[in-house]
Amino acid sequence: MKKKQLKYDIAYLKMATEWGQLSHCIRKKVGALIVKDRMIISDGYNGTPSGFENFCEDEEGYTKWYVLHAEANAILKVASSTQSCKGATLYITLSPCQQCSKLIHQAGIKRVVYASAYKDRSGLDFLEKAGVELTYLPNEQE
Ligand SMILES: [Zn+2]
């Protein structure tokens, strides 16, 4: 059973990586998938809100403040559907930041599987404290 879960985890994370490639952002491309009861209920990548230009960086190369992170986009997509994140697993290529970790916990996500760790670990520390199961699954494991 555990081995089977790992197989799924690797496959979903691979899909999240693929999804991240759709991002228009230059500095960082992050992909996310939300899976519940073996079903993908949402997806997301980092980018500007709908209706805004696709450029994530300003003239100086800095990321614009209103760029939404991949996991925030995926959670918001669920929020505007009839689904709910309660008990779901989030697959994300980069570990969540402080802001997103709050959303993840509050949305009811119970598990986060990530491929690489963001330099600021406070998001992960927060999730751990909130009782969200964390699984670090680096890409090399393929
Ligand atoms: Zn974030």
PDB file of C-alpha atoms in Angstrom, residues 49-118:
ATOM      1  CA  PRO A  49      -4.985  37.088 -11.948  1.00  0.00           C
ATOM      2  CA  SER A  50      -7.443  36.501 -14.803  1.00  0.00           C
ATOM      3  CA  GLY A  51      -7.960  39.546 -16.997  1.00  0.00           C
ATOM      4  CA  PHE A  52      -4.449  40.873 -16.377  1.00  0.00           C
ATOM      5  CA  GLU A  53      -1.458  40.799 -18.721  1.00  0.00           C
ATOM      6  CA  ASN A  54       0.537  37.569 -18.619  1.00  0.00           C
ATOM      7  CA  PHE A  55       3.814  39.176 -17.595  1.00  0.00           C
ATOM      8  CA  CYS A  56       4.765  38.273 -14.035  1.00  0.00           C
ATOM      9  CA  GLU A  57       7.843  40.496 -13.782  1.00  0.00           C
ATOM     10  CA  ASP A  58       8.130  44.262 -14.012  1.00  0.00           C
ATOM     11  CA  GLU A  59      10.718  46.150 -16.129  1.00  0.00           C
ATOM     12  CA  GLU A  60      13.346  45.597 -13.449  1.00  0.00           C
ATOM     13  CA  GLY A  61      12.735  41.873 -13.384  1.00  0.00           C
ATOM     14  CA  TYR A  62      10.995  41.820 -10.031  1.00  0.00           C
ATOM     15  CA  THR A  63       7.933  39.666  -9.559  1.00  0.00           C
ATOM     16  CA  LYS A  64       4.788  41.784  -9.404  1.00  0.00           C
ATOM     17  CA  TRP A  65       3.036  41.721  -6.045  1.00  0.00           C
ATOM     18  CA  TYR A  66      -0.267  40.592  -7.501  1.00  0.00           C
ATOM     19  CA  VAL A  67       1.112  37.412  -9.025  1.00  0.00           C
ATOM     20  CA  LEU A  68      -0.732  34.501  -7.471  1.00  0.00           C
ATOM     21  CA  HIS A  69       1.264  31.481  -6.399  1.00  0.00           C
ATOM     22  CA  ALA A  70       0.469  28.085  -7.919  1.00  0.00           C
ATOM     23  CA  GLU A  71      -1.113  26.639  -4.773  1.00  0.00           C
ATOM     24  CA  ALA A  72      -3.204  29.794  -4.226  1.00  0.00           C
ATOM     25  CA  ASN A  73      -4.507  29.523  -7.785  1.00  0.00           C
ATOM     26  CA  ALA A  74      -5.328  25.843  -7.317  1.00  0.00           C
ATOM     27  CA  ILE A  75      -7.118  26.464  -3.997  1.00  0.00           C
ATOM     28  CA  LEU A  76      -9.077  29.385  -5.437  1.00  0.00           C
ATOM     29  CA  LYS A  77     -10.127  27.270  -8.381  1.00  0.00           C
ATOM     30  CA  VAL A  78     -11.670  24.792  -5.947  1.00  0.00           C
ATOM     31  CA  ALA A  79     -13.308  27.652  -4.058  1.00  0.00           C
ATOM     32  CA  SER A  80     -15.128  28.734  -7.199  1.00  0.00           C
ATOM     33  CA  SER A  81     -16.324  25.181  -7.884  1.00  0.00           C
ATOM     34  CA  THR A  82     -18.675  22.842  -6.040  1.00  0.00           C
ATOM     35  CA  GLN A  83     -15.703  20.892  -4.686  1.00  0.00           C
ATOM     36  CA  SER A  84     -13.869  21.351  -1.411  1.00  0.00           C
ATOM     37  CA  CYS A  85     -10.226  20.911  -0.412  1.00  0.00           C
ATOM     38  CA  LYS A  86     -11.159  19.188   2.853  1.00  0.00           C
ATOM     39  CA  GLY A  87      -8.894  16.208   3.375  1.00  0.00           C
ATOM     40  CA  ALA A  88      -7.166  16.690   0.026  1.00  0.00           C
ATOM     41  CA  THR A  89      -3.494  16.378  -0.876  1.00  0.00           C
ATOM     42  CA  LEU A  90      -1.591  19.213  -2.494  1.00  0.00           C
ATOM     43  CA  TYR A  91       1.207  18.339  -4.904  1.00  0.00           C
ATOM     44  CA  ILE A  92       3.529  21.234  -5.492  1.00  0.00           C
ATOM     45  CA  THR A  93       6.908  21.624  -7.139  1.00  0.00           C
ATOM     46  CA  LEU A  94       8.168  24.207  -4.632  1.00  0.00           C
ATOM     47  CA  SER A  95       7.351  24.192  -0.915  1.00  0.00           C
ATOM     48  CA  PRO A  96       4.750  26.824   0.088  1.00  0.00           C
ATOM     49  CA  CYS A  97       5.566  30.326   1.319  1.00  0.00           C
ATOM     50  CA  GLN A  98       4.160  31.804   4.531  1.00  0.00           C
ATOM     51  CA  GLN A  99       1.106  33.327   2.856  1.00  0.00           C
ATOM     52  CA  CYS A 100       0.135  30.179   0.983  1.00  0.00           C
ATOM     53  CA  SER A 101       0.703  27.886   3.958  1.00  0.00           C
ATOM     54  CA  LYS A 102      -2.100  29.725   5.769  1.00  0.00           C
ATOM     55  CA  LEU A 103      -4.430  29.158   2.820  1.00  0.00           C
ATOM     56  CA  ILE A 104      -3.482  25.475   2.620  1.00  0.00           C
ATOM     57  CA  HIS A 105      -4.285  24.833   6.265  1.00  0.00           C
ATOM     58  CA  GLN A 106      -7.430  26.907   6.271  1.00  0.00           C
ATOM     59  CA  ALA A 107      -8.719  25.218   3.107  1.00  0.00           C
ATOM     60  CA  GLY A 108      -8.584  21.872   4.927  1.00  0.00           C
ATOM     61  CA  ILE A 109      -5.734  20.307   2.959  1.00  0.00           C
ATOM     62  CA  LYS A 110      -4.261  17.490   5.020  1.00  0.00           C
ATOM     63  CA  ARG A 111      -1.136  16.571   3.129  1.00  0.00           C
ATOM     64  CA  VAL A 112       1.457  18.427   1.077  1.00  0.00           C
ATOM     65  CA  VAL A 113       3.898  16.651  -1.234  1.00  0.00           C
ATOM     66  CA  TYR A 114       6.647  18.882  -2.606  1.00  0.00           C
ATOM     67  CA  ALA A 115       9.659  18.411  -4.863  1.00  0.00           C
ATOM     68  CA  SER A 116      11.981  21.176  -3.722  1.00  0.00           C
ATOM     69  CA  ALA A 117      12.217  23.275  -0.590  1.00  0.00           C
ATOM     70  CA  TYR A 118      11.793  27.032  -0.728  1.00  0.00           C
TER      71      TYR A 118
END
